[in-house]
Amino acid sequence: MSRYWSPLVHRLSPYVPGEQPRMPNLVKLNTNENPYGPSPRALAAISAAVNDGLRLYPDPTGMQLRQAVADYYGLTPAQVFVGNGSDEVLAHVFLGLFQHPAPLLFPDITYSFYPVYCGLYGIDYQTVPLSDEFELRVADYLQRNAGIIFANPNAPTGRLLPLAEIEWLLQRNTESVVVVDEAYVDFGGASAVALVDRYPNLLVVQTLSKSRSLAGLRVGFALGQPELIQALERVKDSFNSYPLDRLALVGAVAAMEDREHFERTRRAVMDSRAALCRELEQLGFHMPPSAANFIFASHPQRDAAELAAALRARGIIVRHFRLPRIDQHLRITIGTPEQNAALLAALGEILA
Ligand SMILES: *Cc1c(COP(=O)(O)O)cnc(C)c1O
């Protein structure tokens, strides 16, 4: 607290990111990073751009990247917005599309950054409970609102909402924007991008942090009709004209173009997920079906916080949320087969 702070800053309750400890040989399964490296073509493009060109500002419109994303999804660059990680894209979404005189709606269990943006921008919100099995029931969202946002697959549950349900909601909620945060969609979901041309109030947000293994580069994007994209551009150009630097732009373009690396690594994660789920079930864990690069597991006989502490003592970190309804669950990122084996061996020891 300080008398120099703006009053708003006193009232903020900032997001707490998963820790990034600097410990050697750590099995780091706590922040849903991809265990496989980024595309070698992306790394080569970044290296090639480390030169005298860095004295120049980057393209403020990010046009080459918007074109690469548009090409990947069969859209036009006017339907693509790019930003410094999808967290920044989401921040612009909250400011640019959700400040209306009605509450914003999102699930009671979802990405914990959403209420933080509401606090920053003074947006009123109401959470909508998921079912006991953590399912999102779209009918619960048919009420007056300033907008609707949810992650699909959801975080931290991993559960996927079928595309038909999203379309059902879009057909009935026509007066506000519906944002689908698809940070994990490449690990087993069908993207709502397929609906963008038919629904002017649909915005899909994605990131290169998870499925393209570039969390350190900070690149995210939004897909929607030009009317929505223009709102995000207006906010961006009132905040920072150059959110993506030259290295991020060229690296992201190359990553979007390297489909072979993308397909191979996401397939490896999905295959490991299936194996890991089977093994965790044999150890007595329960988990909802995951379409993401993590699983959300609970053990009927063991306290989740104690399990997390026991894993940490063995050099393995997973995420535990001290929050209502989910404080007996662990969110475990899918690692390499070796990391997953280390996790299973440690859990076998702890549970024995
Ligand atoms: C990881 C994540 C993001 C943020 O991704 P960045 O692009 O790294 O900012 C957004 N939404 C959800 C649900 C996430 O899990």
PDB file of C-alpha atoms and ligand atoms in Angstrom, residues 32 84-88 90 111 114 151 153 155 181 183-184 206-210 215 218-220, ligand 1:
ATOM      1  CA  ASN A  32       0.924 -26.407 -19.147  1.00  0.00           C
ATOM      2  CA  ASN A  84       1.556 -10.139 -27.032  1.00  0.00           C
ATOM      3  CA  GLY A  85       0.316 -13.490 -25.769  1.00  0.00           C
ATOM      4  CA  SER A  86      -3.368 -14.315 -25.611  1.00  0.00           C
ATOM      5  CA  ASP A  87      -3.433 -12.747 -22.148  1.00  0.00           C
ATOM      6  CA  GLU A  88      -2.929  -9.370 -23.796  1.00  0.00           C
ATOM      7  CA  LEU A  90      -7.948 -11.134 -23.719  1.00  0.00           C
ATOM      8  CA  TYR A 111      -9.209 -19.454 -16.211  1.00  0.00           C
ATOM      9  CA  TYR A 114     -11.028 -13.455 -16.177  1.00  0.00           C
ATOM     10  CA  ALA A 151     -12.189 -21.584 -22.106  1.00  0.00           C
ATOM     11  CA  PRO A 153     -11.310 -27.057 -23.475  1.00  0.00           C
ATOM     12  CA  ALA A 155      -9.018 -24.823 -17.649  1.00  0.00           C
ATOM     13  CA  ASP A 181     -10.698 -19.069 -25.281  1.00  0.00           C
ATOM     14  CA  ALA A 183      -5.684 -22.026 -25.541  1.00  0.00           C
ATOM     15  CA  TYR A 184      -5.809 -25.862 -25.556  1.00  0.00           C
ATOM     16  CA  GLN A 206      -5.837 -18.805 -29.361  1.00  0.00           C
ATOM     17  CA  THR A 207      -2.185 -18.800 -28.339  1.00  0.00           C
ATOM     18  CA  LEU A 208       1.150 -20.096 -29.591  1.00  0.00           C
ATOM     19  CA  SER A 209       2.160 -20.793 -25.969  1.00  0.00           C
ATOM     20  CA  LYS A 210       0.789 -24.314 -25.634  1.00  0.00           C
ATOM     21  CA  ALA A 215       5.206 -19.627 -24.270  1.00  0.00           C
ATOM     22  CA  ARG A 218       4.441 -14.230 -26.180  1.00  0.00           C
ATOM     23  CA  VAL A 219       2.138 -14.521 -29.180  1.00  0.00           C
ATOM     24  CA  GLY A 220      -1.628 -14.924 -29.196  1.00  0.00           C
TER      25      GLY A 220
HETATM   26  C1  LIG B   1      -2.254 -20.349 -21.074  1.00  0.00           C
HETATM   27  C2  LIG B   1      -3.611 -19.723 -21.215  1.00  0.00           C
HETATM   28  C3  LIG B   1      -3.785 -18.446 -21.757  1.00  0.00           C
HETATM   29  C4  LIG B   1      -2.639 -17.502 -21.962  1.00  0.00           C
HETATM   30  O1  LIG B   1      -1.807 -17.783 -22.917  1.00  0.00           O
HETATM   31  P1  LIG B   1      -0.646 -16.783 -23.331  1.00  0.00           P
HETATM   32  O2  LIG B   1      -0.849 -16.690 -24.800  1.00  0.00           O
HETATM   33  O3  LIG B   1       0.611 -17.445 -22.935  1.00  0.00           O
HETATM   34  O4  LIG B   1      -0.860 -15.445 -22.673  1.00  0.00           O
HETATM   35  C5  LIG B   1      -5.063 -17.984 -21.972  1.00  0.00           C
HETATM   36  N1  LIG B   1      -6.130 -18.705 -21.631  1.00  0.00           N
HETATM   37  C6  LIG B   1      -6.016 -19.904 -21.058  1.00  0.00           C
HETATM   38  C7  LIG B   1      -7.234 -20.665 -20.694  1.00  0.00           C
HETATM   39  C8  LIG B   1      -4.739 -20.442 -20.830  1.00  0.00           C
HETATM   40  O5  LIG B   1      -4.612 -21.608 -20.217  1.00  0.00           O
END
